[in-house]
Amino acid sequence: SVIRIQKPPYPSDGICPVCVHSGKLNFHHWDDINPSDGLWLCVSCHARLEARIRRYGKQVIRNMINEGKLVSHINGLHTAGR
């Protein structure tokens, strides 16, 4: 049987909320128990987010999002990676 995931709507502007890049966005879901709980990110920010989750743990990153700190953290990674 096929399981359908109800994701939040794809952003109409197609802009990544982290780096404001316009283009294809991927949906990052937090866990398989509730796959509709997540956010839309560009490919680059999605990869950076996955790396941060592996390094710091999922809960630390979720707390950063809730506190509004993830955007500046990932944007710092964009700068450091150049």
mmCIF file with all atom_site columns, C-alpha atoms in Angstrom:
data_model
loop_
_atom_site.group_PDB
_atom_site.id
_atom_site.type_symbol
_atom_site.label_atom_id
_atom_site.label_alt_id
_atom_site.label_comp_id
_atom_site.label_asym_id
_atom_site.label_entity_id
_atom_site.label_seq_id
_atom_site.pdbx_PDB_ins_code
_atom_site.Cartn_x
_atom_site.Cartn_y
_atom_site.Cartn_z
_atom_site.occupancy
_atom_site.B_iso_or_equiv
_atom_site.pdbx_formal_charge
_atom_site.auth_seq_id
_atom_site.auth_comp_id
_atom_site.auth_asym_id
_atom_site.auth_atom_id
_atom_site.pdbx_PDB_model_num
ATOM 1  C CA . SER A 1 1  ? 0.000  0.000  0.000  1.00 0.00 ? 1  SER A CA 1
ATOM 2  C CA . VAL A 1 2  ? 1.066  3.573  -0.679 1.00 0.00 ? 2  VAL A CA 1
ATOM 3  C CA . ILE A 1 3  ? 1.345  6.051  2.195  1.00 0.00 ? 3  ILE A CA 1
ATOM 4  C CA . ARG A 1 4  ? 0.472  9.628  1.264  1.00 0.00 ? 4  ARG A CA 1
ATOM 5  C CA . ILE A 1 5  ? 2.293  12.401 3.115  1.00 0.00 ? 5  ILE A CA 1
ATOM 6  C CA . GLN A 1 6  ? 0.439  15.663 3.615  1.00 0.00 ? 6  GLN A CA 1
ATOM 7  C CA . LYS A 1 7  ? 3.208  18.257 3.308  1.00 0.00 ? 7  LYS A CA 1
ATOM 8  C CA . PRO A 1 8  ? 2.695  21.960 3.894  1.00 0.00 ? 8  PRO A CA 1
ATOM 9  C CA . PRO A 1 9  ? 1.974  23.712 0.589  1.00 0.00 ? 9  PRO A CA 1
ATOM 10 C CA . TYR A 1 10 ? 4.928  24.377 -1.687 1.00 0.00 ? 10 TYR A CA 1
ATOM 11 C CA . PRO A 1 11 ? 5.841  28.068 -1.278 1.00 0.00 ? 11 PRO A CA 1
ATOM 12 C CA . SER A 1 12 ? 4.164  29.996 -4.080 1.00 0.00 ? 12 SER A CA 1
ATOM 13 C CA . ASP A 1 13 ? 7.220  32.229 -4.508 1.00 0.00 ? 13 ASP A CA 1
ATOM 14 C CA . GLY A 1 14 ? 9.639  29.256 -4.641 1.00 0.00 ? 14 GLY A CA 1
ATOM 15 C CA . ILE A 1 15 ? 12.061 31.088 -2.362 1.00 0.00 ? 15 ILE A CA 1
ATOM 16 C CA . CYS A 1 16 ? 14.149 29.340 0.289  1.00 0.00 ? 16 CYS A CA 1
ATOM 17 C CA . PRO A 1 17 ? 13.367 30.862 3.705  1.00 0.00 ? 17 PRO A CA 1
ATOM 18 C CA . VAL A 1 18 ? 17.020 30.588 4.747  1.00 0.00 ? 18 VAL A CA 1
ATOM 19 C CA . CYS A 1 19 ? 19.074 31.965 1.863  1.00 0.00 ? 19 CYS A CA 1
ATOM 20 C CA . VAL A 1 20 ? 16.247 33.529 -0.197 1.00 0.00 ? 20 VAL A CA 1
ATOM 21 C CA . HIS A 1 21 ? 17.444 31.594 -3.262 1.00 0.00 ? 21 HIS A CA 1
ATOM 22 C CA . SER A 1 22 ? 14.725 31.224 -5.867 1.00 0.00 ? 22 SER A CA 1
ATOM 23 C CA . GLY A 1 23 ? 14.505 27.796 -7.429 1.00 0.00 ? 23 GLY A CA 1
ATOM 24 C CA . LYS A 1 24 ? 13.680 24.177 -6.724 1.00 0.00 ? 24 LYS A CA 1
ATOM 25 C CA . LEU A 1 25 ? 12.921 23.506 -3.067 1.00 0.00 ? 25 LEU A CA 1
ATOM 26 C CA . ASN A 1 26 ? 13.123 20.189 -1.207 1.00 0.00 ? 26 ASN A CA 1
ATOM 27 C CA . PHE A 1 27 ? 10.954 19.269 1.740  1.00 0.00 ? 27 PHE A CA 1
ATOM 28 C CA . HIS A 1 28 ? 12.902 18.390 4.894  1.00 0.00 ? 28 HIS A CA 1
ATOM 29 C CA . HIS A 1 29 ? 10.848 16.287 7.302  1.00 0.00 ? 29 HIS A CA 1
ATOM 30 C CA . TRP A 1 30 ? 11.956 15.823 10.895 1.00 0.00 ? 30 TRP A CA 1
ATOM 31 C CA . ASP A 1 31 ? 11.079 12.202 11.440 1.00 0.00 ? 31 ASP A CA 1
ATOM 32 C CA . ASP A 1 32 ? 9.249  9.262  9.948  1.00 0.00 ? 32 ASP A CA 1
ATOM 33 C CA . ILE A 1 33 ? 6.592  9.254  12.671 1.00 0.00 ? 33 ILE A CA 1
ATOM 34 C CA . ASN A 1 34 ? 5.224  12.612 11.516 1.00 0.00 ? 34 ASN A CA 1
ATOM 35 C CA . PRO A 1 35 ? 6.586  13.132 7.976  1.00 0.00 ? 35 PRO A CA 1
ATOM 36 C CA . SER A 1 36 ? 4.377  16.148 7.321  1.00 0.00 ? 36 SER A CA 1
ATOM 37 C CA . ASP A 1 37 ? 6.242  18.113 10.028 1.00 0.00 ? 37 ASP A CA 1
ATOM 38 C CA . GLY A 1 38 ? 9.023  19.896 8.191  1.00 0.00 ? 38 GLY A CA 1
ATOM 39 C CA . LEU A 1 39 ? 10.041 22.828 6.041  1.00 0.00 ? 39 LEU A CA 1
ATOM 40 C CA . TRP A 1 40 ? 10.816 23.664 2.414  1.00 0.00 ? 40 TRP A CA 1
ATOM 41 C CA . LEU A 1 41 ? 14.476 24.488 1.675  1.00 0.00 ? 41 LEU A CA 1
ATOM 42 C CA . CYS A 1 42 ? 16.670 24.873 -1.390 1.00 0.00 ? 42 CYS A CA 1
ATOM 43 C CA . VAL A 1 43 ? 18.967 21.944 -2.178 1.00 0.00 ? 43 VAL A CA 1
ATOM 44 C CA . SER A 1 44 ? 22.005 23.696 -0.705 1.00 0.00 ? 44 SER A CA 1
ATOM 45 C CA . CYS A 1 45 ? 20.357 24.690 2.593  1.00 0.00 ? 45 CYS A CA 1
ATOM 46 C CA . HIS A 1 46 ? 18.764 21.253 2.881  1.00 0.00 ? 46 HIS A CA 1
ATOM 47 C CA . ALA A 1 47 ? 22.210 19.631 2.628  1.00 0.00 ? 47 ALA A CA 1
ATOM 48 C CA . ARG A 1 48 ? 23.625 22.061 5.199  1.00 0.00 ? 48 ARG A CA 1
ATOM 49 C CA . LEU A 1 49 ? 20.715 21.379 7.540  1.00 0.00 ? 49 LEU A CA 1
ATOM 50 C CA . GLU A 1 50 ? 21.255 17.606 7.255  1.00 0.00 ? 50 GLU A CA 1
ATOM 51 C CA . ALA A 1 51 ? 24.962 18.097 8.051  1.00 0.00 ? 51 ALA A CA 1
ATOM 52 C CA . ARG A 1 52 ? 24.093 20.178 11.122 1.00 0.00 ? 52 ARG A CA 1
ATOM 53 C CA . ILE A 1 53 ? 21.624 17.545 12.305 1.00 0.00 ? 53 ILE A CA 1
ATOM 54 C CA . ARG A 1 54 ? 24.314 14.862 12.023 1.00 0.00 ? 54 ARG A CA 1
ATOM 55 C CA . ARG A 1 55 ? 26.749 17.062 13.955 1.00 0.00 ? 55 ARG A CA 1
ATOM 56 C CA . TYR A 1 56 ? 24.546 18.561 16.685 1.00 0.00 ? 56 TYR A CA 1
ATOM 57 C CA . GLY A 1 57 ? 21.459 16.363 16.798 1.00 0.00 ? 57 GLY A CA 1
ATOM 58 C CA . LYS A 1 58 ? 17.922 16.892 15.636 1.00 0.00 ? 58 LYS A CA 1
ATOM 59 C CA . GLN A 1 59 ? 16.613 18.462 18.844 1.00 0.00 ? 59 GLN A CA 1
ATOM 60 C CA . VAL A 1 60 ? 19.344 21.111 18.987 1.00 0.00 ? 60 VAL A CA 1
ATOM 61 C CA . ILE A 1 61 ? 18.565 22.170 15.416 1.00 0.00 ? 61 ILE A CA 1
ATOM 62 C CA . ARG A 1 62 ? 14.801 22.196 16.037 1.00 0.00 ? 62 ARG A CA 1
ATOM 63 C CA . ASN A 1 63 ? 15.396 24.421 19.073 1.00 0.00 ? 63 ASN A CA 1
ATOM 64 C CA . MET A 1 64 ? 17.441 26.780 16.886 1.00 0.00 ? 64 MET A CA 1
ATOM 65 C CA . ILE A 1 65 ? 14.542 26.997 14.438 1.00 0.00 ? 65 ILE A CA 1
ATOM 66 C CA . ASN A 1 66 ? 12.066 27.666 17.245 1.00 0.00 ? 66 ASN A CA 1
ATOM 67 C CA . GLU A 1 67 ? 14.330 30.417 18.595 1.00 0.00 ? 67 GLU A CA 1
ATOM 68 C CA . GLY A 1 68 ? 14.817 31.959 15.131 1.00 0.00 ? 68 GLY A CA 1
ATOM 69 C CA . LYS A 1 69 ? 18.549 31.198 15.122 1.00 0.00 ? 69 LYS A CA 1
ATOM 70 C CA . LEU A 1 70 ? 18.774 28.646 12.319 1.00 0.00 ? 70 LEU A CA 1
ATOM 71 C CA . VAL A 1 71 ? 18.697 31.139 9.456  1.00 0.00 ? 71 VAL A CA 1
ATOM 72 C CA . SER A 1 72 ? 21.747 33.034 10.676 1.00 0.00 ? 72 SER A CA 1
ATOM 73 C CA . HIS A 1 73 ? 23.527 29.768 11.488 1.00 0.00 ? 73 HIS A CA 1
ATOM 74 C CA . ILE A 1 74 ? 22.990 28.315 8.007  1.00 0.00 ? 74 ILE A CA 1
ATOM 75 C CA . ASN A 1 75 ? 23.702 31.676 6.360  1.00 0.00 ? 75 ASN A CA 1
ATOM 76 C CA . GLY A 1 76 ? 27.020 31.654 8.232  1.00 0.00 ? 76 GLY A CA 1
ATOM 77 C CA . LEU A 1 77 ? 27.709 28.291 6.642  1.00 0.00 ? 77 LEU A CA 1
ATOM 78 C CA . HIS A 1 78 ? 27.012 29.794 3.209  1.00 0.00 ? 78 HIS A CA 1
ATOM 79 C CA . THR A 1 79 ? 29.601 32.490 3.913  1.00 0.00 ? 79 THR A CA 1
ATOM 80 C CA . ALA A 1 80 ? 32.132 30.051 5.369  1.00 0.00 ? 80 ALA A CA 1
ATOM 81 C CA . GLY A 1 81 ? 31.736 27.701 2.410  1.00 0.00 ? 81 GLY A CA 1
ATOM 82 C CA . ARG A 1 82 ? 32.682 30.308 -0.188 1.00 0.00 ? 82 ARG A CA 1
#
